[in-house]
GROMACS .gro file of C-alpha atoms in nm:
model
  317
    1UNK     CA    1  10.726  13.396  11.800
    2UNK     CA    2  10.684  13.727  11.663
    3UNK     CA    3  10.788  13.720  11.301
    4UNK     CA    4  10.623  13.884  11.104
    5UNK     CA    5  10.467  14.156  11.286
    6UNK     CA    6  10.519  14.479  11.296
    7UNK     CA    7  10.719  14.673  11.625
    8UNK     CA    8  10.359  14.853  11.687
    9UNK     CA    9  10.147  14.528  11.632
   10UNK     CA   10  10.412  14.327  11.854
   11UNK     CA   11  10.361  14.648  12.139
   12UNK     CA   12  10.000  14.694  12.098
   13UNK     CA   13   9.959  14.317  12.143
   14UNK     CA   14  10.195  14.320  12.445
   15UNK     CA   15  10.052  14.640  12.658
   16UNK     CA   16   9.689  14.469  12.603
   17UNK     CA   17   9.784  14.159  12.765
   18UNK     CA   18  10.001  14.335  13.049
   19UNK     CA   19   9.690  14.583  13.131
   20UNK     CA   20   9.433  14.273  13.105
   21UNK     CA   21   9.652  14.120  13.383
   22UNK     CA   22   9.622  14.415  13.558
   23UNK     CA   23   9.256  14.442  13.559
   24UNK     CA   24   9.260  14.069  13.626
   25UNK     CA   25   9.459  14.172  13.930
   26UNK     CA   26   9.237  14.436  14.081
   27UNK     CA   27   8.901  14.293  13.968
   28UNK     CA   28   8.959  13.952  13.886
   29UNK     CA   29   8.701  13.735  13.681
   30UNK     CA   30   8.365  13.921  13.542
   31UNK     CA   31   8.106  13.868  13.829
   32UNK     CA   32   7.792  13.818  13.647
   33UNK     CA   33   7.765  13.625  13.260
   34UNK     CA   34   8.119  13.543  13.216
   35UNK     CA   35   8.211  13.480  12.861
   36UNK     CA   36   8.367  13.150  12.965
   37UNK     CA   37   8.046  13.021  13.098
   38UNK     CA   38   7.848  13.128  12.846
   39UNK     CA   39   8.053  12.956  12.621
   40UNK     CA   40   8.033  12.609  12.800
   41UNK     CA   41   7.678  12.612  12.803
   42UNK     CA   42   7.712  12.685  12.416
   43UNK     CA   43   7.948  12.377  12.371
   44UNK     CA   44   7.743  12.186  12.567
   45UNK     CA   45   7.445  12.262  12.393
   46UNK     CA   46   7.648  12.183  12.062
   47UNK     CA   47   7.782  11.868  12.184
   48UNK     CA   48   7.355  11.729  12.187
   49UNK     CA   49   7.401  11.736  11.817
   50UNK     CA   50   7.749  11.650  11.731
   51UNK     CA   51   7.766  11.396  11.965
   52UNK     CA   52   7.930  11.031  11.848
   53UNK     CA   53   8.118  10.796  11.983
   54UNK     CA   54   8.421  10.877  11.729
   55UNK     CA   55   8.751  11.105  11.720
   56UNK     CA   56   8.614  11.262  11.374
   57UNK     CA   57   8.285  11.356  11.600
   58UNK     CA   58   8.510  11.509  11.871
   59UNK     CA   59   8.726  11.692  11.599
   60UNK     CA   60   8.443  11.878  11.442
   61UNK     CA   61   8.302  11.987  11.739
   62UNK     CA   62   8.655  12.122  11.862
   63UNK     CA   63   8.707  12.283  11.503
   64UNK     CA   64   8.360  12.458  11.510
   65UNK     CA   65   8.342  12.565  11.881
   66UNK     CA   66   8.725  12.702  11.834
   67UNK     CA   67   8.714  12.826  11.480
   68UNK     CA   68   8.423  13.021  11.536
   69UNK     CA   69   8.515  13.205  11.885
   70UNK     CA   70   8.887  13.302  11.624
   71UNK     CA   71   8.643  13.419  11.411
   72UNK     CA   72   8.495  13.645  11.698
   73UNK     CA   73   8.791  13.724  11.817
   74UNK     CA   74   8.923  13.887  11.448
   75UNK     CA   75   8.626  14.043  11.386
   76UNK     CA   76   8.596  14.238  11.732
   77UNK     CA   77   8.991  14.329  11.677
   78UNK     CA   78   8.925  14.481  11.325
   79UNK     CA   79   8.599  14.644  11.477
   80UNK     CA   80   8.885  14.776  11.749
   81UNK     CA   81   9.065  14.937  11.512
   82UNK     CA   82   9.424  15.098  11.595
   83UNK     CA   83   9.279  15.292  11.819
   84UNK     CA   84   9.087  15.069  12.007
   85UNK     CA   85   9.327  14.737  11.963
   86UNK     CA   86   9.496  14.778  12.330
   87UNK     CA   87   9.158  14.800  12.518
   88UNK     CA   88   9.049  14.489  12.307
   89UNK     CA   89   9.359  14.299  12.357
   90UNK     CA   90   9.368  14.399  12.763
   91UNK     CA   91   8.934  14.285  12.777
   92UNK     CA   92   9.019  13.962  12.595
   93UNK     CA   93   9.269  13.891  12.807
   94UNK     CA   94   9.093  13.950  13.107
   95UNK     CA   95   8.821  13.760  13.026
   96UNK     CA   96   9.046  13.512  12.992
   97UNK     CA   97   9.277  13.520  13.242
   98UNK     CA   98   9.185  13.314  13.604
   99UNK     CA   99   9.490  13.411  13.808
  100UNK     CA  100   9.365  13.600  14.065
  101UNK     CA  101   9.034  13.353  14.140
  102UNK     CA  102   9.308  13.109  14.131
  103UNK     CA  103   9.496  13.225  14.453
  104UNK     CA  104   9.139  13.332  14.639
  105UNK     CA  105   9.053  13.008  14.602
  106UNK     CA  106   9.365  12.839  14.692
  107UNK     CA  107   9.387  13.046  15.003
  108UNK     CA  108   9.005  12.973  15.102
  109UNK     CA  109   9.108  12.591  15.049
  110UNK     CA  110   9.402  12.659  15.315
  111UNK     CA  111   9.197  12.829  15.535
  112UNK     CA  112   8.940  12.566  15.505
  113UNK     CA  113   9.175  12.295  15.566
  114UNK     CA  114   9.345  12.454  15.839
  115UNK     CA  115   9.020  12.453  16.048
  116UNK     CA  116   8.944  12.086  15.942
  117UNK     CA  117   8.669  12.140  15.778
  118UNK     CA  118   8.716  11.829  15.526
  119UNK     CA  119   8.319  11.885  15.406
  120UNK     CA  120   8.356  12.240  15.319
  121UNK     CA  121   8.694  12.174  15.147
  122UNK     CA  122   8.523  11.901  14.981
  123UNK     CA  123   8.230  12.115  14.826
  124UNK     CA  124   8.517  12.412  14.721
  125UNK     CA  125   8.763  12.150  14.499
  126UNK     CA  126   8.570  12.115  14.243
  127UNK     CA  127   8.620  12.474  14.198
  128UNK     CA  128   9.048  12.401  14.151
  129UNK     CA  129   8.977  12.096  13.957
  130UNK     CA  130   8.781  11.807  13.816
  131UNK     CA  131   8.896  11.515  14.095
  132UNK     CA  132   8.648  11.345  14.281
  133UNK     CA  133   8.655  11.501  14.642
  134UNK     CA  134   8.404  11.266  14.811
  135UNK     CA  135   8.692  10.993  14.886
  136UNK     CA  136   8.971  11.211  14.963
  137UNK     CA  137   9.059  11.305  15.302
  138UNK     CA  138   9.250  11.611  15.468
  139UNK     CA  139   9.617  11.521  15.289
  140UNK     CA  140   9.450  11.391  15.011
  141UNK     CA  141   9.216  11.740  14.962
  142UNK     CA  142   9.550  11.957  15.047
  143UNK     CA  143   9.792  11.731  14.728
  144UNK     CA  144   9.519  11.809  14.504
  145UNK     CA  145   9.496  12.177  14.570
  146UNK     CA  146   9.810  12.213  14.526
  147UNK     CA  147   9.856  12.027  14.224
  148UNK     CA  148   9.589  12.211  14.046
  149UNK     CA  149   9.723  12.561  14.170
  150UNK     CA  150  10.034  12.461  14.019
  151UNK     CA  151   9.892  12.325  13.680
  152UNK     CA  152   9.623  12.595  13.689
  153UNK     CA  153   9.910  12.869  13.715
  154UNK     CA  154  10.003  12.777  13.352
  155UNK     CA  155   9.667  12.745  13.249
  156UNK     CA  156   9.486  12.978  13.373
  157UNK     CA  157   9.725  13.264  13.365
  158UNK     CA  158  10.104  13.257  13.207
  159UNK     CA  159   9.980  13.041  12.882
  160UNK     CA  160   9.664  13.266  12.809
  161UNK     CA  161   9.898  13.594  12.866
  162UNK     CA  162  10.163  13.448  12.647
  163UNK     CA  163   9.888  13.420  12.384
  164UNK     CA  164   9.756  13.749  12.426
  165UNK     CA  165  10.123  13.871  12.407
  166UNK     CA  166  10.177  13.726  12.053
  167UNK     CA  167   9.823  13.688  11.844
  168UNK     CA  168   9.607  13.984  12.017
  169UNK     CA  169   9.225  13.872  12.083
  170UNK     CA  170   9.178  13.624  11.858
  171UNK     CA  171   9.425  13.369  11.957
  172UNK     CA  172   9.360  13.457  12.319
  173UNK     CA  173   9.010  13.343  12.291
  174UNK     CA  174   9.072  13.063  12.104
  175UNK     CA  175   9.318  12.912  12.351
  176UNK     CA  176   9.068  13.002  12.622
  177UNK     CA  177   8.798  12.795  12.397
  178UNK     CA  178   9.047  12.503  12.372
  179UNK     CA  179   9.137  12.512  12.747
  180UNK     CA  180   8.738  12.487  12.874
  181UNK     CA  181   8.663  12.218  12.564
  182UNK     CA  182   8.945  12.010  12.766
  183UNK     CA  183   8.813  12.053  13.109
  184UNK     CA  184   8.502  11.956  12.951
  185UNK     CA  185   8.504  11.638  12.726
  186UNK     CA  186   8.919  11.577  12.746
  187UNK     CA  187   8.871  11.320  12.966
  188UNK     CA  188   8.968  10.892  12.949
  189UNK     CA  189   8.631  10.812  13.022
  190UNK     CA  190   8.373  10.570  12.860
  191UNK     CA  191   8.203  10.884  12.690
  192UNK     CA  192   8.474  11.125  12.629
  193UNK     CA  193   8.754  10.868  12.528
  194UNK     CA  194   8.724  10.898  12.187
  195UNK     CA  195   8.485  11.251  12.157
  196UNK     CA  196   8.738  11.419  12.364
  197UNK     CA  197   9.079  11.314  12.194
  198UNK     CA  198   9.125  11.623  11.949
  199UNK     CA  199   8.989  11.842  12.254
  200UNK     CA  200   9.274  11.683  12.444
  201UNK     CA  201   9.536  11.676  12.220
  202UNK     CA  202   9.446  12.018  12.096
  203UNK     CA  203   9.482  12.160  12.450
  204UNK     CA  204   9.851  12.008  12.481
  205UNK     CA  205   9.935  12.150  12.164
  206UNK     CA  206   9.795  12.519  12.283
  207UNK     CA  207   9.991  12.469  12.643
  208UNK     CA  208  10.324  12.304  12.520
  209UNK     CA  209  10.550  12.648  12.527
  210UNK     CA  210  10.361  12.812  12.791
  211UNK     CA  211  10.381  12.485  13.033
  212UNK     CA  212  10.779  12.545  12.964
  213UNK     CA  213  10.803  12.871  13.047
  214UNK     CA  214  10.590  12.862  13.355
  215UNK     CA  215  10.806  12.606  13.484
  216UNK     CA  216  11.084  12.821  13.360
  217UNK     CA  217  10.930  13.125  13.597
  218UNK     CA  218  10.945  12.883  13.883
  219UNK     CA  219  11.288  12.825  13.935
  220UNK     CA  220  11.354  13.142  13.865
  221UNK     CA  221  11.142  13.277  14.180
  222UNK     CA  222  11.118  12.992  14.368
  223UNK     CA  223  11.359  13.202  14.602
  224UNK     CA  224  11.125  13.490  14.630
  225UNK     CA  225  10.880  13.273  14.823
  226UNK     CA  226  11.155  13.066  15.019
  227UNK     CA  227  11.169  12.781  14.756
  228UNK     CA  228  11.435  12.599  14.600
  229UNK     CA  229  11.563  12.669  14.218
  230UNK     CA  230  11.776  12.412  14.236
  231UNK     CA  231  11.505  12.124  14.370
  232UNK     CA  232  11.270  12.299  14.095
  233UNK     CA  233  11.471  12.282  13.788
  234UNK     CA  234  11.596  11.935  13.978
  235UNK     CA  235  11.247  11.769  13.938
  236UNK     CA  236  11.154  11.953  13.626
  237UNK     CA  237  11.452  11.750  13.444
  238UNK     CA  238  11.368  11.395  13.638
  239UNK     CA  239  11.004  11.374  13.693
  240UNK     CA  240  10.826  11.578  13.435
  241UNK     CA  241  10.792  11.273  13.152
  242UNK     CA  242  10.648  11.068  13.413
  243UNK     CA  243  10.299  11.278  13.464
  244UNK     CA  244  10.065  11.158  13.181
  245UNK     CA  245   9.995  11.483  13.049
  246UNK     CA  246  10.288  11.652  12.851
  247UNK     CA  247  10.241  11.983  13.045
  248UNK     CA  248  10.101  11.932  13.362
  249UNK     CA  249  10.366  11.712  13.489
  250UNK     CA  250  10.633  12.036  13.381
  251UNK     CA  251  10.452  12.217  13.597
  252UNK     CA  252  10.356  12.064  13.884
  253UNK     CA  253  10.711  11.885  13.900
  254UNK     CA  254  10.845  12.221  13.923
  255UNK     CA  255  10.670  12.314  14.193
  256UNK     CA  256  10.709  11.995  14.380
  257UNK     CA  257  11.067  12.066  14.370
  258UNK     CA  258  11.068  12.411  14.448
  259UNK     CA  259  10.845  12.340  14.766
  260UNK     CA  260  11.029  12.077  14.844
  261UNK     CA  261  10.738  11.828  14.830
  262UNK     CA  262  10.620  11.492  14.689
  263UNK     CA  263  10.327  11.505  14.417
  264UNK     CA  264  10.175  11.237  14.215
  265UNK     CA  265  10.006  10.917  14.338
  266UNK     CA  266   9.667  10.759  14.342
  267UNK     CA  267   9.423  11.004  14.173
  268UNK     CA  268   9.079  10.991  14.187
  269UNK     CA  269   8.843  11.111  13.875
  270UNK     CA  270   8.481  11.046  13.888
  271UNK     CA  271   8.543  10.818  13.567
  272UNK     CA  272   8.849  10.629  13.676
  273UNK     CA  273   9.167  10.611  13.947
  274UNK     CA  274   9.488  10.714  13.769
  275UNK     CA  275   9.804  10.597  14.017
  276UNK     CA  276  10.029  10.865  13.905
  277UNK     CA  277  10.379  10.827  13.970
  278UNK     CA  278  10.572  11.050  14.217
  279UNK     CA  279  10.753  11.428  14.153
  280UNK     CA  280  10.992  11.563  14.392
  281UNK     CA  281  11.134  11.407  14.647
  282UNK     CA  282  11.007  11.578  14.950
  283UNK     CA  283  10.744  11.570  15.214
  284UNK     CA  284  10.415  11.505  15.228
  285UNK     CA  285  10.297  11.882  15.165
  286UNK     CA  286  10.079  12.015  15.436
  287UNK     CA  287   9.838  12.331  15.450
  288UNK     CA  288  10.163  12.528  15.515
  289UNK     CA  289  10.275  12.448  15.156
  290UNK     CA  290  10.003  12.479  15.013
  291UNK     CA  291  10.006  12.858  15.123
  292UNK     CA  292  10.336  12.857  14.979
  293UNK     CA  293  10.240  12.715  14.615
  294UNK     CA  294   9.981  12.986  14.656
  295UNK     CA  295  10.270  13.264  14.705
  296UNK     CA  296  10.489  13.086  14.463
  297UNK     CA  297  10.181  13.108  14.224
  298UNK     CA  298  10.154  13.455  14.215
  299UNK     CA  299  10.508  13.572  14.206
  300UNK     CA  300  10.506  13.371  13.872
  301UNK     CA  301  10.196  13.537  13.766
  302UNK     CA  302  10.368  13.864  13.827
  303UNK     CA  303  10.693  13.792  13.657
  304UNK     CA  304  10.496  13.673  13.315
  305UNK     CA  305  10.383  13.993  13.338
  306UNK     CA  306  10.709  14.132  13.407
  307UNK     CA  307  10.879  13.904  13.110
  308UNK     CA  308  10.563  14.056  12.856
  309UNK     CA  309  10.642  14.410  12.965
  310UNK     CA  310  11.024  14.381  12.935
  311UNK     CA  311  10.919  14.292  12.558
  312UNK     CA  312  10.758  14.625  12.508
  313UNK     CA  313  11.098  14.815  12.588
  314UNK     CA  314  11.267  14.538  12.416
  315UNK     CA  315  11.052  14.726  12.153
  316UNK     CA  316  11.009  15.089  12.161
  317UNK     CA  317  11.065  15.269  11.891
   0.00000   0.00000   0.00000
């Protein structure tokens, strides 16, 4: 992945995304005008005038949206200089990064759920993912918190490090671009079918190593938190190709057999009800594991950023 580069570029790259986790860590996301938002009301804006019912539609408003936050993203690393390449690296990957927002809100979902209160847990998923919560009761609001701490631990954190790790600001950015353009049109319904396909498609592309590797990171500390390698790396092999999405269903297989619980099933979307088929071969998972996916979320967090900084001594002059 890093042909090419130079030893400095490859450890300049690397220390930026290992202190942006870091900050991510101790500050997590910006409070006020986060990037990210700003950019979704920009694509959204966009998406008024490129709007058609077609995949070509779709594709240019991926390839402008995308191409022009690269663009950004070069520029403000050449602005950076040498000198200034590691803060830029470490801001865009902040910026990027969703880790830590990801666990708070994971744990507030436990807590909520733990007191039964289904209405407030209600109004907080939307914050973890795009399902429809207004159907889904107690078990139902716990399976999909967990799923999309699971999925989100790629997503939001290992693949956008990765990234960081190996193309510096600009390709950081752009996967963070590609990621929100998915949340946003990549969806099977009557609008976005065919407008959101390259979005999509694009965003499996952008996740396809990452997924791996996250699910990699699992069995590898499922043990820290309890877990199971074995039942990880178990379901990983057996269930994965079953989940509809090429990456997701890594993940959150992984998990599922780490935990020791069943995933998958019916699936409600404000567009549509996917019936998913099942990963693992556990339980039912409870509030209990869902504290645990939490835990098991964050030790993998911590050991991408391990796995980045054991490049930069791979490294060193």
């Amino acid at each position: 992945m890093f042909a090419g580069f130079s030893t400095r570029t490859r450890r300049t790259r690397i220390v930026g995304a290992v202190a942006g986790y870091l900050v991510d860590v101790v500050l997590g996301d910006p409070k006020r005008r986060h990037p990210v938002a700003v950019f979704g009301r920009a694509a959204a804006n966009l998406e008024q005038m490129t709007y058609r019912d077609t995949r070509v539609a779709g594709a240019v408003h991926v390839s402008l949206l995308v191409g022009a936050v690269g663009l950004l993203g070069a520029v403000l690393q050449l602005l950076a200089g040498r000198r200034g390449s590691v803060a830029a690296i470490a801001t865009a990957t902040w910026i990027s990064l969703g880790g830590t927002s990801l666990a708070r809100t994971g744990l507030q979902m436990s807590e909520l759920l733990e007191r039964d209160d289904v209405e407030a847990a209600r109004r907080l998923l939307p914050s973890l993912c795009g399902r429809d919560p207004a159907k889904l009761d107690r078990p139902g609001l716990t399976r999909a918190a967990l799923e999309s701490v699971a999925e989100n631990t790629s997503d939001a954190q290992v693949v956008p490090l990765l990234w960081a790790a190996t193309g510096g600001v600009p390709a950081v950015l752009g996967y963070r671009a590609i990621n929100t353009l998915d949340s946003m049109i990549g969806y099977r319904s009557p609008r976005y079918h065919r407008f959101g396909w390259a979005a999509a498609r694009l965003d499996d592309l952008a996740n396809y190593i990452g997924a791996r590797v996250t699910a990699a990171l699992v069995v590898i500390c499922a043990p820290i938190i309890g877990g199971s390698p074995g039942g990880a790396l178990r379901a990983w092999r057996r269930d994965a190709n079953r989940h509809p999405s090429p990456n997701a269903g890594v993940v959150e297989a992984a998990f599922a057999g780490a935990l020791d619980v069943r995933l998958g099933g019916p699936t409600r979307y404000q567009h549509e009800l996917q019936i998913r088929p099942s990963l693992g071969d556990g339980r039912q998972p409870t509030v209990a594991d869902l504290r645990r996916a939490v835990a098991l979320s964050r030790v993998v967090q911590t050991g991408a950023a391990v796995l980045a900084g054991m490049l930069v001594y791979r490294w060193r002059p």
